JSON list of C-alpha atoms in Angstrom, two decimals:
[
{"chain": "A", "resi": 239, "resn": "UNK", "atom": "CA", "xyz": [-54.65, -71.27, -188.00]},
{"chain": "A", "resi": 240, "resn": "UNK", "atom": "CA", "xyz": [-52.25, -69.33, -186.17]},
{"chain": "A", "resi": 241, "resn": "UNK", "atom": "CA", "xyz": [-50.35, -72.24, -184.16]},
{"chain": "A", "resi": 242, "resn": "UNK", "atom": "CA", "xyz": [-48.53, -70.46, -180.92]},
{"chain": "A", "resi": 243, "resn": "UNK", "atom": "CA", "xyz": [-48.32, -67.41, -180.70]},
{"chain": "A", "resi": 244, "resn": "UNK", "atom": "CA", "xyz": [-46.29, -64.83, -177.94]},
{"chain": "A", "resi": 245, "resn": "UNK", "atom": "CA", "xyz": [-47.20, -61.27, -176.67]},
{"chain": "A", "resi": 246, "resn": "UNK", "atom": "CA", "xyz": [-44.84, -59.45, -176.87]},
{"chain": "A", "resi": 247, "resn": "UNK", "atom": "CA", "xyz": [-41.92, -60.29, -178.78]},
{"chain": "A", "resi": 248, "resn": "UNK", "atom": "CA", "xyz": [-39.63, -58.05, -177.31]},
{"chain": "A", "resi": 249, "resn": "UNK", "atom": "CA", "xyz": [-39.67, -55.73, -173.73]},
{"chain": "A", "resi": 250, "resn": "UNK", "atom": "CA", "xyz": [-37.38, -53.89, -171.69]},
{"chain": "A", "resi": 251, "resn": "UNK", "atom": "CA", "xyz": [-37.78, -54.10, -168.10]},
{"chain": "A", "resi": 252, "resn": "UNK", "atom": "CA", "xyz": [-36.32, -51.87, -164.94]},
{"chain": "A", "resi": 253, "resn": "UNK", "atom": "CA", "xyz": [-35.94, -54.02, -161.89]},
{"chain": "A", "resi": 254, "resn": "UNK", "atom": "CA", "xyz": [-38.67, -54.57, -159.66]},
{"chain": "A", "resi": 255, "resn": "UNK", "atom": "CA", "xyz": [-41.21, -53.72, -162.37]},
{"chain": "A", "resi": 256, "resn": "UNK", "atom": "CA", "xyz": [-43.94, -56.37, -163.59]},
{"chain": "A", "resi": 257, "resn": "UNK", "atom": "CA", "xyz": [-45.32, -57.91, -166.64]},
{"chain": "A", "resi": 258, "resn": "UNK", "atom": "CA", "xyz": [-47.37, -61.02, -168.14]},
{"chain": "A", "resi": 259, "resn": "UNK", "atom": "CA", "xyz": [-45.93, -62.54, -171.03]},
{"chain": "A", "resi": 260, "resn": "UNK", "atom": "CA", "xyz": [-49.17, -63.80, -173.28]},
{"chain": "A", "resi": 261, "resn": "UNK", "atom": "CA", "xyz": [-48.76, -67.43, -174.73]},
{"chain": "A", "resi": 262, "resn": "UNK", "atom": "CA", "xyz": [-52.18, -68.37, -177.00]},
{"chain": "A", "resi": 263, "resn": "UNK", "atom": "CA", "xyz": [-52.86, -71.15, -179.13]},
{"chain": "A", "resi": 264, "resn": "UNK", "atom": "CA", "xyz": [-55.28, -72.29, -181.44]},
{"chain": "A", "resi": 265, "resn": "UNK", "atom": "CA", "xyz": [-55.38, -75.99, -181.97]},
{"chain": "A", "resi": 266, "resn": "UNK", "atom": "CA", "xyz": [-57.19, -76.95, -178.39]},
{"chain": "A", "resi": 267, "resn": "UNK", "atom": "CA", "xyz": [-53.95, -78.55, -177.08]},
{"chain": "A", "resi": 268, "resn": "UNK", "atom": "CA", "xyz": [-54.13, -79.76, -173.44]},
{"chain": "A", "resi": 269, "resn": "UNK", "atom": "CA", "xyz": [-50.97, -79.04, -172.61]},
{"chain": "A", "resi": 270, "resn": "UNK", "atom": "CA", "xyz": [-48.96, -75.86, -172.42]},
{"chain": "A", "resi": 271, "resn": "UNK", "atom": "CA", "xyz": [-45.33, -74.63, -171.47]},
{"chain": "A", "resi": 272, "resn": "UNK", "atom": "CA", "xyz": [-43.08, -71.95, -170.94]},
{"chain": "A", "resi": 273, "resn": "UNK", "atom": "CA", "xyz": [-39.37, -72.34, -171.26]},
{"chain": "A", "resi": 274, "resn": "UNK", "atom": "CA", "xyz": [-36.42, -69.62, -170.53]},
{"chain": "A", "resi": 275, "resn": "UNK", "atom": "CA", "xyz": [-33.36, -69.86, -173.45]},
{"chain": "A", "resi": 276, "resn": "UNK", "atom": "CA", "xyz": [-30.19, -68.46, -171.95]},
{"chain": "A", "resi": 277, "resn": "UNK", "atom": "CA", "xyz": [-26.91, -68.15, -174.26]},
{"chain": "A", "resi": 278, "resn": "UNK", "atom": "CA", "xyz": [-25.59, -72.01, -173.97]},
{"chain": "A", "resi": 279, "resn": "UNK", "atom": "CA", "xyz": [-27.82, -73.73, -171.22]},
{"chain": "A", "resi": 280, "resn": "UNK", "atom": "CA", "xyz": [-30.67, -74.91, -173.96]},
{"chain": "A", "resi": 281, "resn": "UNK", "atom": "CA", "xyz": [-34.28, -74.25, -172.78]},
{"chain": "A", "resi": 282, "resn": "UNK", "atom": "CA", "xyz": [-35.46, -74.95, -169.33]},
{"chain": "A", "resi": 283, "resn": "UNK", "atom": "CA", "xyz": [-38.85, -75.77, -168.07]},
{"chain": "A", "resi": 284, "resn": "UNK", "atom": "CA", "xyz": [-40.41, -72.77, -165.84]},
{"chain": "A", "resi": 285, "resn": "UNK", "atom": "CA", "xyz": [-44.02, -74.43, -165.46]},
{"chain": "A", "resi": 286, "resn": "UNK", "atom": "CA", "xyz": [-46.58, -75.98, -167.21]},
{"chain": "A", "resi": 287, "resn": "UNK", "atom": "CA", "xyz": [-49.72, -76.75, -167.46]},
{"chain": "A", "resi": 288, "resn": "UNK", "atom": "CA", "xyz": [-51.58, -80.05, -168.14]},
{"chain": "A", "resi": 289, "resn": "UNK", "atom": "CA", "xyz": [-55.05, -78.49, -168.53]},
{"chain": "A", "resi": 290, "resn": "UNK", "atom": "CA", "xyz": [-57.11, -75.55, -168.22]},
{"chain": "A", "resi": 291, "resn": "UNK", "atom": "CA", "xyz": [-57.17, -74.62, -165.01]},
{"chain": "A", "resi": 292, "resn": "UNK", "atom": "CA", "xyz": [-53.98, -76.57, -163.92]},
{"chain": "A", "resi": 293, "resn": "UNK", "atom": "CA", "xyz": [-50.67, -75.44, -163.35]},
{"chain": "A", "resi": 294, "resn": "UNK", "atom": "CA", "xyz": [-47.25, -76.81, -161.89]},
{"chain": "A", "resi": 295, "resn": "UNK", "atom": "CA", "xyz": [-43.71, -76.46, -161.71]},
{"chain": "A", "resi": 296, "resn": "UNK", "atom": "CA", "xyz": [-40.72, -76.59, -163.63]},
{"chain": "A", "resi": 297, "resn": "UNK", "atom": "CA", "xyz": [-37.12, -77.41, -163.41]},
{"chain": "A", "resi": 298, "resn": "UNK", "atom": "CA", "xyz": [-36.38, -73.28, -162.77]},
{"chain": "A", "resi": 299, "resn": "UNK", "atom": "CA", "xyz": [-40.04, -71.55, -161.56]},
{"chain": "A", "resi": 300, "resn": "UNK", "atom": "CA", "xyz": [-38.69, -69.04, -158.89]},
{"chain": "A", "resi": 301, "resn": "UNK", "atom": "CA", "xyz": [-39.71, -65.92, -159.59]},
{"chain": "A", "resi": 302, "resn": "UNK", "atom": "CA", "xyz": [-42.83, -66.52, -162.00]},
{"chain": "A", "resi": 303, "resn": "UNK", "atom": "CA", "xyz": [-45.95, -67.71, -161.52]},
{"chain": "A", "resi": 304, "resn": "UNK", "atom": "CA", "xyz": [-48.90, -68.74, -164.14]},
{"chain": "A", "resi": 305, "resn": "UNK", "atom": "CA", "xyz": [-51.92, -69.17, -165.28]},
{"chain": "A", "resi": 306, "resn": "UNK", "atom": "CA", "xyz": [-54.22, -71.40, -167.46]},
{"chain": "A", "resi": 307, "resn": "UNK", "atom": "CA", "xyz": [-58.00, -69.54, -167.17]},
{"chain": "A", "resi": 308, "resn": "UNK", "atom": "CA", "xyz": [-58.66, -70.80, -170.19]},
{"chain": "A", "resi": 309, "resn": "UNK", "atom": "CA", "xyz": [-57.71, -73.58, -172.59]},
{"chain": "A", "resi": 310, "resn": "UNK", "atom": "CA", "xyz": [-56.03, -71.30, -175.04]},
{"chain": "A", "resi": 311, "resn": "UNK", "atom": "CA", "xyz": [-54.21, -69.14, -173.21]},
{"chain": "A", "resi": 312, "resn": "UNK", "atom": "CA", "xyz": [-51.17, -69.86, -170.77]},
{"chain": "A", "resi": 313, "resn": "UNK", "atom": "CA", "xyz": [-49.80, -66.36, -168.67]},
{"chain": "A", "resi": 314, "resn": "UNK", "atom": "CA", "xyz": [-46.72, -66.00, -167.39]},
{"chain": "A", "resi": 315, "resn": "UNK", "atom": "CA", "xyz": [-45.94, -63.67, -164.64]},
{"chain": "A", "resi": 316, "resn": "UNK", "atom": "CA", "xyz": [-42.87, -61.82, -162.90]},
{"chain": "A", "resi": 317, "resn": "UNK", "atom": "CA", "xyz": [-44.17, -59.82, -159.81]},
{"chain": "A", "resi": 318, "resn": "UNK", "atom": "CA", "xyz": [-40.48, -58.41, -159.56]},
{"chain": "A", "resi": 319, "resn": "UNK", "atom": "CA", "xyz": [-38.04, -58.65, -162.44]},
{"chain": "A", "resi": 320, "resn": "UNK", "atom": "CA", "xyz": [-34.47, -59.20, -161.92]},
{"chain": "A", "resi": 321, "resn": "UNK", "atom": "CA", "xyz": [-31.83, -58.96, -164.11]},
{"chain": "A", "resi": 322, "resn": "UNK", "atom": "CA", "xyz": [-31.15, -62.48, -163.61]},
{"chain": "A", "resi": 323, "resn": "UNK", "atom": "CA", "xyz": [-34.40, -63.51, -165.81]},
{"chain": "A", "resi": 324, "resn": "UNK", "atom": "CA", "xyz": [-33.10, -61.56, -168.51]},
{"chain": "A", "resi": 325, "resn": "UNK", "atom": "CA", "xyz": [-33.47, -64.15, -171.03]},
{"chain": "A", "resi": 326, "resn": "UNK", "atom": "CA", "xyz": [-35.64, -65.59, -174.14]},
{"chain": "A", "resi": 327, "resn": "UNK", "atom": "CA", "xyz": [-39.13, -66.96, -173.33]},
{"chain": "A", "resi": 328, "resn": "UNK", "atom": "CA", "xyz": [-40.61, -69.71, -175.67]},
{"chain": "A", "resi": 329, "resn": "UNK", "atom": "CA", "xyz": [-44.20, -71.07, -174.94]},
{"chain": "A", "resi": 330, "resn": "UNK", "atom": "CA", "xyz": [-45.10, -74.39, -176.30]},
{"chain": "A", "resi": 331, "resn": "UNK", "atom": "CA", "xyz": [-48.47, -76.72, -176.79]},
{"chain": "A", "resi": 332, "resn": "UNK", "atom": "CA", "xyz": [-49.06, -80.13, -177.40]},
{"chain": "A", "resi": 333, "resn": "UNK", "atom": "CA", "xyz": [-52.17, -82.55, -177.68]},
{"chain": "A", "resi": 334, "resn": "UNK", "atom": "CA", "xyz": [-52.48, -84.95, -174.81]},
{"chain": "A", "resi": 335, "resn": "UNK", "atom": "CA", "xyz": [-52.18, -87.94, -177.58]},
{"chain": "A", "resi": 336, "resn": "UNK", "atom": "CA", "xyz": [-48.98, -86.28, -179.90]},
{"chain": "A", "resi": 337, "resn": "UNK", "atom": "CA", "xyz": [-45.95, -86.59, -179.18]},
{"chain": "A", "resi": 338, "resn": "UNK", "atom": "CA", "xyz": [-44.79, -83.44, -180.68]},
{"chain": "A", "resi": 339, "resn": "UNK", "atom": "CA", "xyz": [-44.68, -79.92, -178.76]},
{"chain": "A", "resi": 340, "resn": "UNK", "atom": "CA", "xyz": [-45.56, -76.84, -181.24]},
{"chain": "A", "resi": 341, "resn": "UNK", "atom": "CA", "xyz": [-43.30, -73.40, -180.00]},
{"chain": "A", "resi": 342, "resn": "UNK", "atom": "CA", "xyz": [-44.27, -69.67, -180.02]},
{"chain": "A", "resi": 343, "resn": "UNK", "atom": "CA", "xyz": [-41.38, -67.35, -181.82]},
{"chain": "A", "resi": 344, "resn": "UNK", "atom": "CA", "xyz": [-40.02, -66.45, -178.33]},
{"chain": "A", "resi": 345, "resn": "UNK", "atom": "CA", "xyz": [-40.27, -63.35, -176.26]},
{"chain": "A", "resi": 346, "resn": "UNK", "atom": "CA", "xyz": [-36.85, -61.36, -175.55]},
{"chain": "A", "resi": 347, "resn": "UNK", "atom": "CA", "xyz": [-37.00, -59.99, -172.44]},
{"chain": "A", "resi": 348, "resn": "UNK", "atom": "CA", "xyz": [-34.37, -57.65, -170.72]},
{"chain": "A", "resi": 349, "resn": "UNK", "atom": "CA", "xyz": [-34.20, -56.97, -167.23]},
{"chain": "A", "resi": 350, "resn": "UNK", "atom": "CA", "xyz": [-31.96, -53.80, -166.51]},
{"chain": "B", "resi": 300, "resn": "UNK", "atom": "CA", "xyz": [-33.56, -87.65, -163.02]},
{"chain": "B", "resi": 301, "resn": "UNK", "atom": "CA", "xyz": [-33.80, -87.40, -165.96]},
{"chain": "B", "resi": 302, "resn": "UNK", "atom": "CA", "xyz": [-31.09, -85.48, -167.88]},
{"chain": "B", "resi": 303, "resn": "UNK", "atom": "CA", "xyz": [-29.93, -84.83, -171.83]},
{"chain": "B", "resi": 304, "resn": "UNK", "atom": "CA", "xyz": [-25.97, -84.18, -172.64]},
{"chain": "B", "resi": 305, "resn": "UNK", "atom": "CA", "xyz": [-25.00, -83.00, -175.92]},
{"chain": "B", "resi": 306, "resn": "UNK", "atom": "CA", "xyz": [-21.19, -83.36, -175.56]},
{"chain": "B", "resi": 307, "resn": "UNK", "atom": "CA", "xyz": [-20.24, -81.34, -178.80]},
{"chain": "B", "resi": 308, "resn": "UNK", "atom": "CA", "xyz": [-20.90, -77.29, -178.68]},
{"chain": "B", "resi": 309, "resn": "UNK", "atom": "CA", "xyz": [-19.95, -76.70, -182.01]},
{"chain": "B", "resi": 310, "resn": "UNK", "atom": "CA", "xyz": [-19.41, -78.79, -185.26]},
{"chain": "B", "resi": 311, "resn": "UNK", "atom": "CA", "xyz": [-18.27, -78.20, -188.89]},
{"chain": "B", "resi": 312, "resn": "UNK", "atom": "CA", "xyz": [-19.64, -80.42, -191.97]},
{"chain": "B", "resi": 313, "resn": "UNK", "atom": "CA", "xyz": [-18.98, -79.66, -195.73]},
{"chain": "B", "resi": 314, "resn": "UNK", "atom": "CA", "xyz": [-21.80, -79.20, -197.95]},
{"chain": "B", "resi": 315, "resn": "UNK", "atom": "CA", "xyz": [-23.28, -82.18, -199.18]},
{"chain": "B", "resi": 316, "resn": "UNK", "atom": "CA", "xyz": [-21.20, -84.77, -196.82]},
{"chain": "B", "resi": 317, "resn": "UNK", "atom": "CA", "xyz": [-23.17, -86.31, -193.57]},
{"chain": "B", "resi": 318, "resn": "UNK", "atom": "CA", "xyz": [-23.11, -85.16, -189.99]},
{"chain": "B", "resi": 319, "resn": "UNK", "atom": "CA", "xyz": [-23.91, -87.22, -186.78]},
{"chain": "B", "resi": 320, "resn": "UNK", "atom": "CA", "xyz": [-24.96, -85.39, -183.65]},
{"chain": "B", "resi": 321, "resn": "UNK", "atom": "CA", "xyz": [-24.51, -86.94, -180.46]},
{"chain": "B", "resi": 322, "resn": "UNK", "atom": "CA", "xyz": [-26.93, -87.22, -177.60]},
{"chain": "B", "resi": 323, "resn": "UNK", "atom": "CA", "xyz": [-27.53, -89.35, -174.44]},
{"chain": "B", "resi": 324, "resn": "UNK", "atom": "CA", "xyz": [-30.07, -89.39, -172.50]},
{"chain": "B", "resi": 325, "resn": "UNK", "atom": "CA", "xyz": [-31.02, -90.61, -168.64]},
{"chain": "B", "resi": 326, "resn": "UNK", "atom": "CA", "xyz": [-34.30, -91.56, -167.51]},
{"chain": "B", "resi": 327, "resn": "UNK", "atom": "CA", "xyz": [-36.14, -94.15, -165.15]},
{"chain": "B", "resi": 328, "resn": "UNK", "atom": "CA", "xyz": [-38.54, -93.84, -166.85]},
{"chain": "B", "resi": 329, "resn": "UNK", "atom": "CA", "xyz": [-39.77, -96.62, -168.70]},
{"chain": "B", "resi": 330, "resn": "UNK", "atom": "CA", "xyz": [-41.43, -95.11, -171.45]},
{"chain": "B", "resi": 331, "resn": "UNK", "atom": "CA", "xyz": [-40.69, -91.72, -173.14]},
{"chain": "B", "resi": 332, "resn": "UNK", "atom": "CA", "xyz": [-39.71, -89.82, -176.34]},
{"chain": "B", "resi": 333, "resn": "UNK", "atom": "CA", "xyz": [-36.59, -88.55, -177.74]},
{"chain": "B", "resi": 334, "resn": "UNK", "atom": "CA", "xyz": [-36.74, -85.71, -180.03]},
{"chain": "B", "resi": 335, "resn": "UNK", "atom": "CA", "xyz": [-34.64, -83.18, -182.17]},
{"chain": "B", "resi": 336, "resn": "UNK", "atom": "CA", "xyz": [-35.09, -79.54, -182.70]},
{"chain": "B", "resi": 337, "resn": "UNK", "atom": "CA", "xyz": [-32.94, -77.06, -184.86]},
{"chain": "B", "resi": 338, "resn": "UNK", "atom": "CA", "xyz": [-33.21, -73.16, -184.27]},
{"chain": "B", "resi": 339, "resn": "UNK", "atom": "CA", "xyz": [-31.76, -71.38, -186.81]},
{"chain": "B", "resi": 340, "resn": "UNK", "atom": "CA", "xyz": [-30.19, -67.91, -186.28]},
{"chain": "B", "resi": 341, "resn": "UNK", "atom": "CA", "xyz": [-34.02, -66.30, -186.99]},
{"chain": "B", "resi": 342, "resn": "UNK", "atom": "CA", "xyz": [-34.58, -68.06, -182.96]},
{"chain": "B", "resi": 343, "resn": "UNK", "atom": "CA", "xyz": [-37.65, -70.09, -183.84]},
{"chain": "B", "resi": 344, "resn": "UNK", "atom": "CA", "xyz": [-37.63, -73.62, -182.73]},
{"chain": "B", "resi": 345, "resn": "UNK", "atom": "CA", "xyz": [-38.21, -76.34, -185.60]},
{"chain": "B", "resi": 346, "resn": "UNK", "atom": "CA", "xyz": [-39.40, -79.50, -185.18]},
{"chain": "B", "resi": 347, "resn": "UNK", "atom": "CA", "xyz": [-37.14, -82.01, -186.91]},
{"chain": "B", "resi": 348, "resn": "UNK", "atom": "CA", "xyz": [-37.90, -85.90, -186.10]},
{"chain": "B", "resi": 349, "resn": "UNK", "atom": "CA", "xyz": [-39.01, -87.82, -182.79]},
{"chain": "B", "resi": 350, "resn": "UNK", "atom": "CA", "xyz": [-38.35, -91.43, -181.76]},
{"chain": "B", "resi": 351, "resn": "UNK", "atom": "CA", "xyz": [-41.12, -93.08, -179.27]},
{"chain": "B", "resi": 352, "resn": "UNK", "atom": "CA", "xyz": [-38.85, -95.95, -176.65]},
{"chain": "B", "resi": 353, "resn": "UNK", "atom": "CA", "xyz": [-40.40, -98.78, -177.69]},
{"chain": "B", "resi": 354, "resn": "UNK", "atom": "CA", "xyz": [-40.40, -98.17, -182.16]},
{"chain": "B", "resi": 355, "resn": "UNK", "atom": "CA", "xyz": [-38.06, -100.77, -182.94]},
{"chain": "B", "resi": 356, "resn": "UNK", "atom": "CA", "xyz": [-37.40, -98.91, -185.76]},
{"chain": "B", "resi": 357, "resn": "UNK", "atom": "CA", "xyz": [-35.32, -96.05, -186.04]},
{"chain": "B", "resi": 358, "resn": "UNK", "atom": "CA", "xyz": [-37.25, -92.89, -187.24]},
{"chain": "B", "resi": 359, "resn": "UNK", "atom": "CA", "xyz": [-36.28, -90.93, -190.50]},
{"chain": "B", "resi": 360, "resn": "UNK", "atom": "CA", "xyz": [-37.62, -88.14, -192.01]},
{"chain": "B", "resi": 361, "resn": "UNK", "atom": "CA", "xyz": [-36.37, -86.73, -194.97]},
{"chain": "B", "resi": 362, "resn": "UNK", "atom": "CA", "xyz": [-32.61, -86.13, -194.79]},
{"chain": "B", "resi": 363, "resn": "UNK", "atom": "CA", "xyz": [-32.92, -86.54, -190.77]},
{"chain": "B", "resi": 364, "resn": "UNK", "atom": "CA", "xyz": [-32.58, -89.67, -189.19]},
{"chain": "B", "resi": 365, "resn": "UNK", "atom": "CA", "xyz": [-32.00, -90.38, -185.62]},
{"chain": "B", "resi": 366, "resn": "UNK", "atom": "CA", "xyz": [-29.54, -93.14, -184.46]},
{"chain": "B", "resi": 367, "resn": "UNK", "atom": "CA", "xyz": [-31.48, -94.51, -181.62]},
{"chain": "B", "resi": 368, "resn": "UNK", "atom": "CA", "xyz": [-29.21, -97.16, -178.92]},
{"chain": "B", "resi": 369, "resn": "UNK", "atom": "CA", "xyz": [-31.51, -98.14, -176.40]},
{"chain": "B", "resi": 370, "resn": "UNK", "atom": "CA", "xyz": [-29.06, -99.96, -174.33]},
{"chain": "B", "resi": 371, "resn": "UNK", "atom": "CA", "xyz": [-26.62, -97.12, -174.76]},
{"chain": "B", "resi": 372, "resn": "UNK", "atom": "CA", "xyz": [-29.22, -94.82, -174.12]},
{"chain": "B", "resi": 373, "resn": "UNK", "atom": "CA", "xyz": [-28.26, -92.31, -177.42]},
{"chain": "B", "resi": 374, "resn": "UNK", "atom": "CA", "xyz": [-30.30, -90.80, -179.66]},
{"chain": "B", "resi": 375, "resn": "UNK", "atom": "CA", "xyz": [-27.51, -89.42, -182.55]},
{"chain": "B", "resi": 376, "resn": "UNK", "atom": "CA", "xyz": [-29.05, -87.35, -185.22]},
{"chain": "B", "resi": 377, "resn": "UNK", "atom": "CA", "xyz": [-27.72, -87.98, -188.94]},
{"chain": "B", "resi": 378, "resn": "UNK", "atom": "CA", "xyz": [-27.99, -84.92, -191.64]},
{"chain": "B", "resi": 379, "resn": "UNK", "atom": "CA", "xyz": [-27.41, -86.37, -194.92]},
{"chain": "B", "resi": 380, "resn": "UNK", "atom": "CA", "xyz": [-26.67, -84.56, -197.99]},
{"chain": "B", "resi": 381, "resn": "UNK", "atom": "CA", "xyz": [-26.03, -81.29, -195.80]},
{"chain": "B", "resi": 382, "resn": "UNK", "atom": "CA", "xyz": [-26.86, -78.10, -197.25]},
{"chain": "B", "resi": 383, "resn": "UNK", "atom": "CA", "xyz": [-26.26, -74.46, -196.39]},
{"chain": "B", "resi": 384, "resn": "UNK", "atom": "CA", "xyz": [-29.73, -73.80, -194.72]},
{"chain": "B", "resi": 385, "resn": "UNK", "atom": "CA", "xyz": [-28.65, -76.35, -192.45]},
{"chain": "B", "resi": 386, "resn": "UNK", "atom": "CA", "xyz": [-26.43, -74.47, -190.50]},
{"chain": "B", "resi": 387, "resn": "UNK", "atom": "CA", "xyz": [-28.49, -73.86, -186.74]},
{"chain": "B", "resi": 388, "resn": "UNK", "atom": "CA", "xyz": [-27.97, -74.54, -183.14]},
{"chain": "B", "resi": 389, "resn": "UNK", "atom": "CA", "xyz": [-29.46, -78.19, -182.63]},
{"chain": "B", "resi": 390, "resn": "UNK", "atom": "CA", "xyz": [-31.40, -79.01, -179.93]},
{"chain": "B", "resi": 391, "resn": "UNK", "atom": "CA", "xyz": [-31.69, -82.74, -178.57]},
{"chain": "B", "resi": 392, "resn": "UNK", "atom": "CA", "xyz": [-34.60, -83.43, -175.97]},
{"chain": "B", "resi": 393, "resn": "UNK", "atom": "CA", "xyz": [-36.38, -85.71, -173.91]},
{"chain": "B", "resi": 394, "resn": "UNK", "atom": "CA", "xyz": [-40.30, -86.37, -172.99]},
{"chain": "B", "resi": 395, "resn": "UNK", "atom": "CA", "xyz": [-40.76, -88.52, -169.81]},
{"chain": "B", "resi": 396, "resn": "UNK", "atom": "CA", "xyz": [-44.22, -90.47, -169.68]},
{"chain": "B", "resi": 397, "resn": "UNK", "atom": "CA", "xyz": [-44.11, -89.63, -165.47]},
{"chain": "B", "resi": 398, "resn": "UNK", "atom": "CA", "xyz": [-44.40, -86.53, -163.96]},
{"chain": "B", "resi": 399, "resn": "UNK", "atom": "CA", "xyz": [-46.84, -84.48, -166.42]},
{"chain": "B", "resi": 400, "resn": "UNK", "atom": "CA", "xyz": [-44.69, -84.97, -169.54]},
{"chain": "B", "resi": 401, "resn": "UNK", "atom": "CA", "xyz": [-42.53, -82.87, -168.98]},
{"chain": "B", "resi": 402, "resn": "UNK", "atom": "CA", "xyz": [-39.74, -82.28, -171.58]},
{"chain": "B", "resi": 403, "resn": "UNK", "atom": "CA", "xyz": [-35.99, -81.42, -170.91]},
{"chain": "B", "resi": 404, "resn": "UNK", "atom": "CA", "xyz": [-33.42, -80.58, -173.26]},
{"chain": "B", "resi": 405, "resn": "UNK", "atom": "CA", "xyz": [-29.47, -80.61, -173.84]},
{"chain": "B", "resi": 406, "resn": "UNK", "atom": "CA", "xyz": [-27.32, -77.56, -173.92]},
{"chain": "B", "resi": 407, "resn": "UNK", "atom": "CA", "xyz": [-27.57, -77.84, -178.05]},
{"chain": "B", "resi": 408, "resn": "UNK", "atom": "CA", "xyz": [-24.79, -78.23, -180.81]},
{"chain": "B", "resi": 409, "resn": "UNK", "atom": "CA", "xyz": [-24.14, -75.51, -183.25]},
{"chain": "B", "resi": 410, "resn": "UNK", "atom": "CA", "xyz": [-23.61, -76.67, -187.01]},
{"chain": "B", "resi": 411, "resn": "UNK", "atom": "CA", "xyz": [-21.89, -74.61, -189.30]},
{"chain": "B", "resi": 412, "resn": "UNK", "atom": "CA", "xyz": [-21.95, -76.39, -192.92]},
{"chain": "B", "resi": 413, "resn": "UNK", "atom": "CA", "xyz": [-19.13, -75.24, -195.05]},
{"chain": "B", "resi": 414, "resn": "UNK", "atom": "CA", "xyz": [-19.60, -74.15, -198.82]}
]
């Protein structure tokens, strides 16, 4: 039993370039997130998802998109980094009748 | 909207005393769930203790209790007994039962625990 896990844990982007961040899970929660840390703003919701096959915004999702193809697995997407998403990336699960959300170790990601 | 302020970026406790963390919350919502995290230096996010609006009770576990004032609309966490390991950036945050559950979180207070 894995819990959350995040591919990868670290990457070094130019800007413009692409990448999917990988967010998997193994204890068939409904729900799924992805949050961006940045030094002394706590996390911030970029979307979630409420089910596979759903997907919806956050408080910040300009500039990503996702996906939920299956139940286990939540993508996120930048079609065009910027240094501005520089940042930490934590993905997080929960059951649809817990209360308490389960993160991934976090993804460093830097934009140059 | 709903929003989380944690009014104290840093704070310093000596080993073994008690700590209270401050954290207020805004919400229309009528139901919803208050919760603490603690990320130590390492970056993973920790689960500490959650408190549901309508327990009447307020939650504990282990040395972690949370100071919940409905009408005041805080949620302080208490660290007894504090201990080294204790020292992490602590993250208060709140679920809304509207609006896909989402959950928001404060800016976090850093605890440095003294030897």
């Amino acid at each position: 039993n894995a819990g959350v896990t995040q591919t990868p844990k670290f990457r070094v982007l130019k800007t413009g370039q692409s990448m999917t961040l990988l967010c998997a899970q193994d204890m068939n929660h409904e729900y799924m997130y992805w949050y961006r840390q940045d030094p002394g703003m706590g996390l911030r919701l970029i979307h979630y998802s409420v089910g596979e096959g759903t997907t919806a915004k956050g408080e910040v999702p300009d500039g990503y998109n996702v996906s939920r193809l299956k139940k286990q697995n939540f993508l996120l997407g930048l079609e065009s980094a910027a240094p501005s998403q520089t940042s930490v990336y934590f993905c997080a699960s929960r059951g649809s009748s817990a209360d308490t959300q389960y993160f991934g170790p976090g993804t460093r990601l830097t934009v140059l | 909207a709903q929003k989380i302020t944690q009014t104290q970026p840093g704070m310093f406790v000596q080993e073994k005393e008690a700590v209270t963390l401050d954290c207020t919350y805004d919400t229309s919502d009528q139901s919803y769930g208050l919760f603490w995290y603690k990320q130590p230096s390492s970056g993973e996010m920790i689960f500490l203790i959650y408190q549901g609006s309508y327990d009447e009770q307020n939650a504990t576990e282990g040395r972690y209790s949370l100071n919940f004032q409905k009408a005041r609309k805080s949620a302080n966490l208490v660290i007894s007994a504090s201990q080294l390991g204790d020292s992490a950036m602590y993250f208060c945050a709140m679920r809304g039962d509207t609006g896909g559950f989402k959950t928001i979180f404060g800016a976090g207070t850093r605890l440095f625990v003294k030897a």
